[in-house]
Short mmCIF file of C-alpha atoms in Angstrom, two decimals:
data_model
loop_
_atom_site.label_atom_id
_atom_site.label_comp_id
_atom_site.label_asym_id
_atom_site.label_seq_id
_atom_site.Cartn_x
_atom_site.Cartn_y
_atom_site.Cartn_z
CA MET A 3 116.35 82.21 111.02
CA SER A 4 118.01 84.60 112.37
CA SER A 5 119.13 85.17 116.86
CA PRO A 6 116.58 86.73 118.76
CA GLU A 7 116.76 90.32 119.11
CA PRO A 8 117.81 91.50 122.67
CA ASN A 9 114.82 93.68 124.25
CA PRO A 10 112.31 93.41 126.22
CA LEU A 11 109.75 93.15 123.01
CA ARG A 12 112.08 90.57 120.58
CA SER A 13 111.52 88.55 117.74
CA VAL A 14 112.92 86.14 115.63
CA TYR A 15 112.53 85.88 112.04
CA THR A 16 113.48 83.80 108.44
CA THR A 17 116.26 85.30 106.57
CA SER A 18 113.76 85.50 103.68
CA PHE A 19 111.42 88.25 105.68
CA VAL A 20 114.29 90.05 105.01
CA GLU A 21 114.92 89.39 101.66
CA ILE A 22 111.16 89.58 100.57
CA LEU A 23 111.02 93.14 101.96
CA SER A 24 114.56 93.87 99.99
CA GLN A 25 113.36 92.15 96.87
CA LEU A 26 109.34 94.30 96.79
CA GLY A 27 111.47 97.92 98.09
CA ILE A 28 108.47 97.99 101.26
CA SER A 29 108.55 97.39 104.86
CA LEU A 30 105.31 96.79 106.75
CA ALA A 31 103.48 98.54 109.88
CA ILE A 32 101.33 96.26 112.42
CA SER A 33 99.96 97.88 115.21
CA THR A 34 99.75 96.03 118.60
CA TYR A 35 96.81 97.59 120.89
CA GLN A 36 97.70 94.76 123.68
CA ALA A 37 101.32 95.52 123.89
CA GLY A 38 100.38 99.73 122.85
CA ARG A 39 102.70 100.21 119.18
CA VAL A 40 102.66 100.51 115.43
CA ILE A 41 105.56 98.87 114.73
CA LEU A 42 107.47 99.07 111.13
CA LEU A 43 108.99 96.39 110.34
CA ARG A 44 112.43 97.69 107.69
CA ASN A 45 115.33 96.28 106.21
CA ASP A 46 118.07 97.56 107.59
CA ASN A 47 121.34 96.03 105.96
CA GLY A 48 119.30 92.42 105.82
CA ARG A 49 119.05 92.87 109.41
CA LEU A 50 114.88 93.32 110.15
CA ASN A 51 114.63 95.59 112.17
CA THR A 52 111.61 96.57 114.62
CA HIS A 53 111.35 100.43 115.18
CA PHE A 54 108.69 100.88 117.74
CA ARG A 55 106.08 103.84 117.97
CA ASN A 56 104.02 104.01 120.96
CA PHE A 57 99.88 104.69 120.86
CA HIS A 58 97.25 104.37 123.24
CA LYS A 59 95.27 100.98 121.68
CA PRO A 60 96.18 101.01 118.19
CA MET A 61 94.07 99.21 116.30
CA GLY A 62 93.31 100.04 112.57
CA ILE A 63 96.38 101.51 109.87
CA ALA A 64 94.86 103.30 106.45
CA LEU A 65 97.60 104.20 103.40
CA HIS A 66 96.36 107.02 100.88
CA GLN A 67 99.39 108.58 98.51
CA ASN A 68 101.45 110.29 101.60
CA GLU A 69 98.78 109.71 104.06
CA LEU A 70 99.01 107.05 106.56
CA THR A 71 96.39 106.80 109.98
CA VAL A 72 96.06 105.41 112.72
CA GLY A 73 93.06 104.20 114.92
CA GLY A 74 92.61 103.74 118.52
CA ALA A 75 91.43 103.90 121.77
CA ASN A 76 89.17 107.53 121.06
CA THR A 77 91.22 108.93 118.22
CA VAL A 78 92.20 108.61 114.93
CA TRP A 79 95.60 109.67 114.23
CA TYR A 80 96.55 111.45 110.71
CA TYR A 81 100.58 111.51 109.19
CA ARG A 82 101.77 112.27 106.09
CA ASN A 83 104.98 111.93 105.14
CA VAL A 84 107.01 114.53 103.87
CA PRO A 85 110.20 113.38 102.08
CA ALA A 86 112.19 117.01 102.62
CA VAL A 87 111.82 115.84 106.08
CA ALA A 88 113.55 112.03 105.73
CA ALA A 89 116.98 113.17 105.12
CA LYS A 90 117.05 115.11 108.22
CA ALA A 91 116.47 112.01 110.44
CA GLU A 92 118.68 109.86 112.07
CA PRO A 93 121.52 108.15 111.21
CA GLN A 94 120.72 110.96 108.17
CA GLY A 95 120.35 109.85 105.35
CA ARG A 96 119.42 106.66 105.56
CA HIS A 97 115.65 106.40 106.07
CA ASP A 98 112.81 107.60 102.25
CA ALA A 99 109.83 107.98 104.01
CA CYS A 100 109.58 110.81 106.78
CA TYR A 101 105.95 109.85 108.48
CA LEU A 102 104.96 113.47 110.48
CA PRO A 103 102.03 113.52 112.98
CA ARG A 104 99.66 116.48 111.30
CA ARG A 105 96.44 116.08 113.11
CA VAL A 106 94.30 114.26 115.53
CA HIS A 107 90.44 113.31 115.41
CA VAL A 108 88.61 112.60 118.63
CA THR A 109 85.55 109.53 118.29
CA GLY A 110 85.61 108.57 121.75
CA ASP A 111 85.03 105.21 122.88
CA ILE A 112 83.81 103.74 119.51
CA ASP A 113 86.15 100.12 119.50
CA ILE A 114 87.92 101.55 115.92
CA HIS A 115 88.18 98.74 113.76
CA GLU A 116 89.82 98.66 110.29
CA MET A 117 89.91 101.46 108.25
CA ALA A 118 90.40 102.31 104.57
CA TYR A 119 89.89 105.38 102.42
CA ASP A 120 88.41 105.84 99.41
CA ALA A 121 88.38 106.74 95.76
CA ASP A 122 87.86 110.73 97.02
CA GLY A 123 90.65 110.58 99.69
CA ARG A 124 88.12 109.89 102.38
CA LEU A 125 89.01 108.39 105.49
CA TRP A 126 86.01 105.01 106.07
CA LEU A 127 86.18 103.13 109.28
CA VAL A 128 84.72 100.08 110.95
CA ASN A 129 83.27 101.62 114.49
CA THR A 130 82.00 98.35 116.35
CA LYS A 131 80.86 100.11 118.97
CA PHE A 132 77.82 101.70 117.85
CA GLY A 133 78.01 98.22 114.46
CA THR A 134 78.38 101.15 111.87
CA LEU A 135 80.71 102.02 108.88
CA CYS A 136 81.69 106.00 108.87
CA THR A 137 83.01 108.84 108.03
CA LEU A 138 84.92 111.72 110.06
CA ASP A 139 84.20 115.50 109.62
CA PRO A 140 85.85 118.05 111.92
CA ASP A 141 82.08 119.04 114.07
CA HIS A 142 80.75 115.31 115.07
CA SER A 143 82.34 112.12 117.03
CA PHE A 144 81.68 110.11 113.68
CA ASN A 145 78.83 110.00 110.81
CA PRO A 146 76.95 107.08 110.84
CA VAL A 147 76.93 105.82 107.01
CA TRP A 148 75.44 102.45 106.76
CA ARG A 149 75.56 99.45 108.96
CA PRO A 150 73.66 95.74 109.22
CA SER A 151 69.99 96.35 108.46
CA PHE A 152 69.59 93.58 111.48
CA VAL A 153 71.17 95.73 113.52
CA SER A 154 67.92 98.64 114.76
CA ALA A 155 69.82 101.09 116.41
CA LEU A 156 72.49 102.99 116.79
CA ALA A 157 73.67 101.60 120.13
CA PRO A 158 77.25 101.38 122.08
CA GLU A 159 77.37 97.67 122.51
CA ASP A 160 78.97 96.06 120.22
CA ARG A 161 75.88 94.22 118.97
CA CYS A 162 76.80 91.70 116.19
CA HIS A 163 80.81 92.92 116.10
CA LEU A 164 81.13 94.41 112.78
CA ASN A 165 85.44 94.71 112.06
CA GLY A 166 86.32 94.30 108.54
CA LEU A 167 86.16 97.01 105.46
CA ALA A 168 87.61 95.58 101.71
CA MET A 169 86.71 98.48 99.10
CA VAL A 170 85.85 97.52 95.54
CA ASP A 171 87.14 100.52 93.03
CA GLY A 172 87.03 103.03 95.87
CA ARG A 173 83.92 102.36 97.62
CA PRO A 174 82.67 100.49 100.22
CA ARG A 175 81.65 97.10 99.43
CA TYR A 176 82.86 94.17 102.02
CA VAL A 177 82.25 93.57 105.89
CA THR A 178 83.04 91.16 108.28
CA ALA A 179 80.80 90.19 111.77
CA LEU A 180 80.74 87.57 114.62
CA GLY A 181 77.24 87.42 114.51
CA GLU A 182 74.06 88.29 112.98
CA THR A 183 73.19 89.41 115.97
CA ASP A 184 71.13 93.03 117.35
CA THR A 185 71.25 92.96 121.34
CA ALA A 186 74.34 93.86 123.52
CA GLY A 187 77.57 91.53 123.03
CA GLY A 188 75.46 89.06 120.90
CA TRP A 189 77.66 87.78 118.60
CA ARG A 190 79.46 85.95 121.91
CA ALA A 191 76.93 83.42 121.55
CA ASN A 192 78.51 81.82 118.85
CA LYS A 193 81.36 83.10 118.31
CA ARG A 194 82.38 79.58 116.88
CA ASN A 195 80.87 79.41 113.48
CA GLY A 196 77.93 82.94 113.47
CA GLY A 197 80.79 84.97 111.37
CA LEU A 198 79.41 86.08 108.28
CA LEU A 199 80.53 88.37 104.95
CA MET A 200 77.79 91.39 104.16
CA ASP A 201 77.74 93.28 100.37
CA VAL A 202 77.48 96.80 101.80
CA GLN A 203 76.53 97.83 98.73
CA SER A 204 73.27 95.82 98.90
CA GLY A 205 73.30 94.97 101.84
CA GLU A 206 73.14 90.65 101.88
CA ILE A 207 74.68 88.89 103.58
CA LEU A 208 76.82 86.51 101.47
CA LEU A 209 78.73 84.03 103.59
CA ARG A 210 77.12 83.08 107.24
CA GLY A 211 78.96 80.04 109.24
CA LEU A 212 82.60 81.49 109.32
CA SER A 213 84.75 81.24 112.41
CA MET A 214 85.56 84.54 113.71
CA PRO A 215 85.93 86.18 110.18
CA HIS A 216 88.56 88.94 110.01
CA SER A 217 89.90 91.58 107.52
CA PRO A 218 88.06 91.29 103.99
CA ARG A 219 90.15 92.13 101.20
CA TRP A 220 89.66 92.76 97.06
CA VAL A 221 92.64 92.04 95.00
CA ASN A 222 92.83 91.04 91.37
CA GLY A 223 88.79 90.65 90.87
CA GLN A 224 88.67 88.08 93.85
CA LEU A 225 87.34 88.43 97.59
CA TRP A 226 90.25 87.38 100.42
CA VAL A 227 89.40 86.48 104.11
CA LEU A 228 90.34 85.76 107.31
CA GLU A 229 88.63 82.81 108.78
CA SER A 230 90.40 83.97 111.98
CA GLY A 231 89.09 81.38 114.42
CA GLN A 232 90.36 78.38 111.81
CA GLY A 233 94.33 80.83 111.97
CA SER A 234 93.25 80.71 108.38
CA LEU A 235 93.30 82.77 105.18
CA ALA A 236 90.63 82.00 102.11
CA ARG A 237 89.35 82.36 98.80
CA VAL A 238 85.91 83.06 98.38
CA ASP A 239 84.16 82.69 95.46
CA LEU A 240 80.93 84.59 95.16
CA ALA A 241 79.10 82.71 92.92
CA ASN A 242 78.54 80.02 94.92
CA GLY A 243 78.34 81.27 98.23
CA THR A 244 81.92 79.42 99.14
CA TRP A 245 85.09 79.92 100.58
CA GLU A 246 88.42 78.01 100.35
CA THR A 247 90.71 77.98 102.83
CA VAL A 248 94.08 78.05 101.15
CA ALA A 249 96.25 78.42 104.07
CA GLN A 250 96.61 77.75 107.82
CA MET A 251 98.94 78.37 110.18
CA PRO A 252 99.82 78.50 113.63
CA GLY A 253 97.91 81.76 114.92
CA PHE A 254 94.45 83.41 115.41
CA THR A 255 95.19 85.71 111.62
CA ARG A 256 93.96 89.21 111.70
CA GLY A 257 95.67 92.19 109.58
CA LEU A 258 95.63 90.92 106.04
CA ASP A 259 97.90 92.99 103.15
CA PHE A 260 98.64 91.54 99.49
CA VAL A 261 101.67 92.61 97.49
CA GLY A 262 101.96 91.02 93.49
CA PRO A 263 101.66 87.09 95.10
CA LEU A 264 102.49 87.92 97.96
CA ALA A 265 100.08 87.78 101.13
CA PHE A 266 100.88 89.32 104.84
CA ILE A 267 99.17 88.37 107.55
CA GLY A 268 99.21 88.97 110.96
CA LEU A 269 98.72 86.37 113.64
CA SER A 270 97.87 86.97 117.26
CA GLN A 271 98.33 84.53 120.26
CA VAL A 272 95.07 84.13 122.03
CA ARG A 273 95.15 83.49 125.03
CA GLU A 274 91.92 80.89 127.22
CA SER A 275 89.51 83.22 127.82
CA ALA A 276 85.60 83.80 127.59
CA VAL A 277 85.96 85.70 123.94
CA PHE A 278 88.69 82.94 122.14
CA SER A 279 87.35 79.27 123.91
CA GLY A 280 85.27 77.10 121.87
CA ILE A 281 86.90 78.60 118.49
CA PRO A 282 88.49 75.65 116.04
CA LEU A 283 92.08 77.32 116.11
CA VAL A 284 92.42 77.01 120.35
CA GLU A 285 91.46 72.91 120.20
CA ARG A 286 93.67 72.59 117.41
CA LEU A 287 96.85 74.39 118.67
CA GLU A 288 97.95 74.51 122.62
CA GLN A 289 98.92 77.61 123.92
CA ALA A 290 102.53 77.63 123.48
CA GLU A 291 102.25 75.96 119.89
CA ARG A 292 99.77 79.46 118.66
CA GLN A 293 102.32 82.07 117.27
CA CYS A 294 102.10 86.18 116.86
CA GLY A 295 103.51 87.85 114.19
CA VAL A 296 102.87 88.18 110.69
CA TRP A 297 103.68 85.46 107.89
CA VAL A 298 104.15 85.71 104.22
CA VAL A 299 102.00 83.34 102.62
CA ASN A 300 102.09 82.99 98.32
CA TRP A 301 98.60 83.44 98.00
CA GLN A 302 98.39 81.02 94.42
CA THR A 303 100.48 78.39 96.25
CA GLY A 304 100.22 78.50 100.36
CA GLU A 305 102.89 77.81 100.80
CA THR A 306 104.48 80.11 103.65
CA LEU A 307 107.54 81.71 102.56
CA ALA A 308 108.56 83.67 105.54
CA PHE A 309 107.98 84.63 108.90
CA LEU A 310 108.01 87.40 112.03
CA ARG A 311 107.74 85.57 115.22
CA PHE A 312 107.51 87.93 118.62
CA GLU A 313 108.29 85.91 121.56
CA GLU A 314 108.06 88.18 124.21
CA GLY A 315 106.05 90.93 124.83
CA VAL A 316 103.60 91.15 122.33
CA GLN A 317 100.38 89.27 121.96
CA GLU A 318 98.20 90.27 119.52
CA ILE A 319 98.42 91.57 116.18
CA PHE A 320 95.86 93.41 114.62
CA ALA A 321 96.65 95.79 111.93
CA VAL A 322 98.96 94.82 108.98
CA GLN A 323 99.47 97.34 106.14
CA ALA A 324 102.76 97.66 103.05
CA LEU A 325 104.25 100.71 102.91
CA PRO A 326 105.73 102.32 99.73
CA ALA A 327 109.22 102.82 101.36
CA ALA A 328 111.84 100.55 102.16
CA PHE A 329 113.16 102.32 105.59
CA PRO A 330 110.90 104.95 106.35
CA GLU A 331 110.96 106.99 109.85
CA MET A 332 107.73 107.61 111.98
CA LEU A 333 107.86 110.44 114.39
CA GLU A 334 106.61 111.17 117.36
CA TRP A 335 105.09 113.70 118.75
CA GLN A 336 107.42 114.49 121.59
CA ASP A 337 110.00 114.42 119.28
CA PRO A 338 112.50 117.18 118.85
CA LEU A 339 112.62 117.26 114.60
CA LEU A 340 109.04 117.90 114.96
CA MET A 341 110.19 121.68 116.30
CA THR A 342 112.25 122.20 113.16
CA SER A 343 110.32 120.68 110.66
CA TYR A 344 107.63 123.59 109.14
CA VAL A 345 105.33 122.40 105.65
CA VAL A 346 104.23 125.32 104.29
CA PRO A 347 102.73 125.20 100.67
CA ASP A 348 104.89 125.50 97.74
CA VAL A 349 103.97 128.17 96.19
CA ALA A 350 105.35 130.25 100.17
CA LEU A 351 108.68 128.50 99.10
CA LYS A 352 109.64 130.82 96.94
CA ASP A 353 110.23 133.76 99.99
CA VAL A 354 112.25 130.79 101.95
CA PRO A 355 115.70 131.82 102.08
CA ARG A 356 118.11 129.24 100.51
#
């Protein structure tokens, strides 16, 4: 294990974590709304580099081709990978991708949770405050498209805590919520095992009795979900309406991405509070035993292969997104490089002097 980084947001990690990133040729983007950061986890010549970017309460992260999108307190930020700029980013010649801010969409405070792109390149987001799946367009704060049938009105009351979204064949298919409730904050009364998994297409509730579920994912014909209140990764049997715990971890599991046989899972410490009191994880682990970071699990065996653990400054993780670049940069809005980075249509390049 490495020595801690000399940073107020310091972390420790297993050497296998860096080796896995290197072998896969990827990096990770994770969001922490509590610390107000998107963090790029990158292999820096055999050491893990934690590259912090400032955001206001970042939550969902979505990737589609060259576009990287982050949902925040009342905005959605759009970034685009511009490889030509990567060569200019410091240290020069080190980066293999560079995400430039392109635009912002103002949603208002809708408590954005997970986001994903469909097959047509359209962004879908979970609007938790209004309990709806929605899309965005230039004229509106959001465009509500679907909500659970038991939620009777489009009201900013967080009635069921809709939170997770799984895409199948490029379309929204499965969602998670913390309760089958239709009153303001009604899900809080039975958060221990009131969670559910729904089929967006049919409107059917497929699973009940989950403990604070998040992050449903459809991978290679198999549905997965994080049963966050248990601190676990679970495999869903749709035919029988059951789920099986594959791995249990020392934290509130939330944020999930798959690369090959590996699951990258976000863990949050969770504090003793009204939101988390009474859930199995809090009963299983004392406060000092609960961890925050990213765990790497072989989903075929349930074995933990590596982890990054934050020691200070970061207590909660929301999203975990694998990026197809080993050492990407993500420019902040005030970065001087943006002043001299111009992205124009290819047809215009013929008029640019060489």
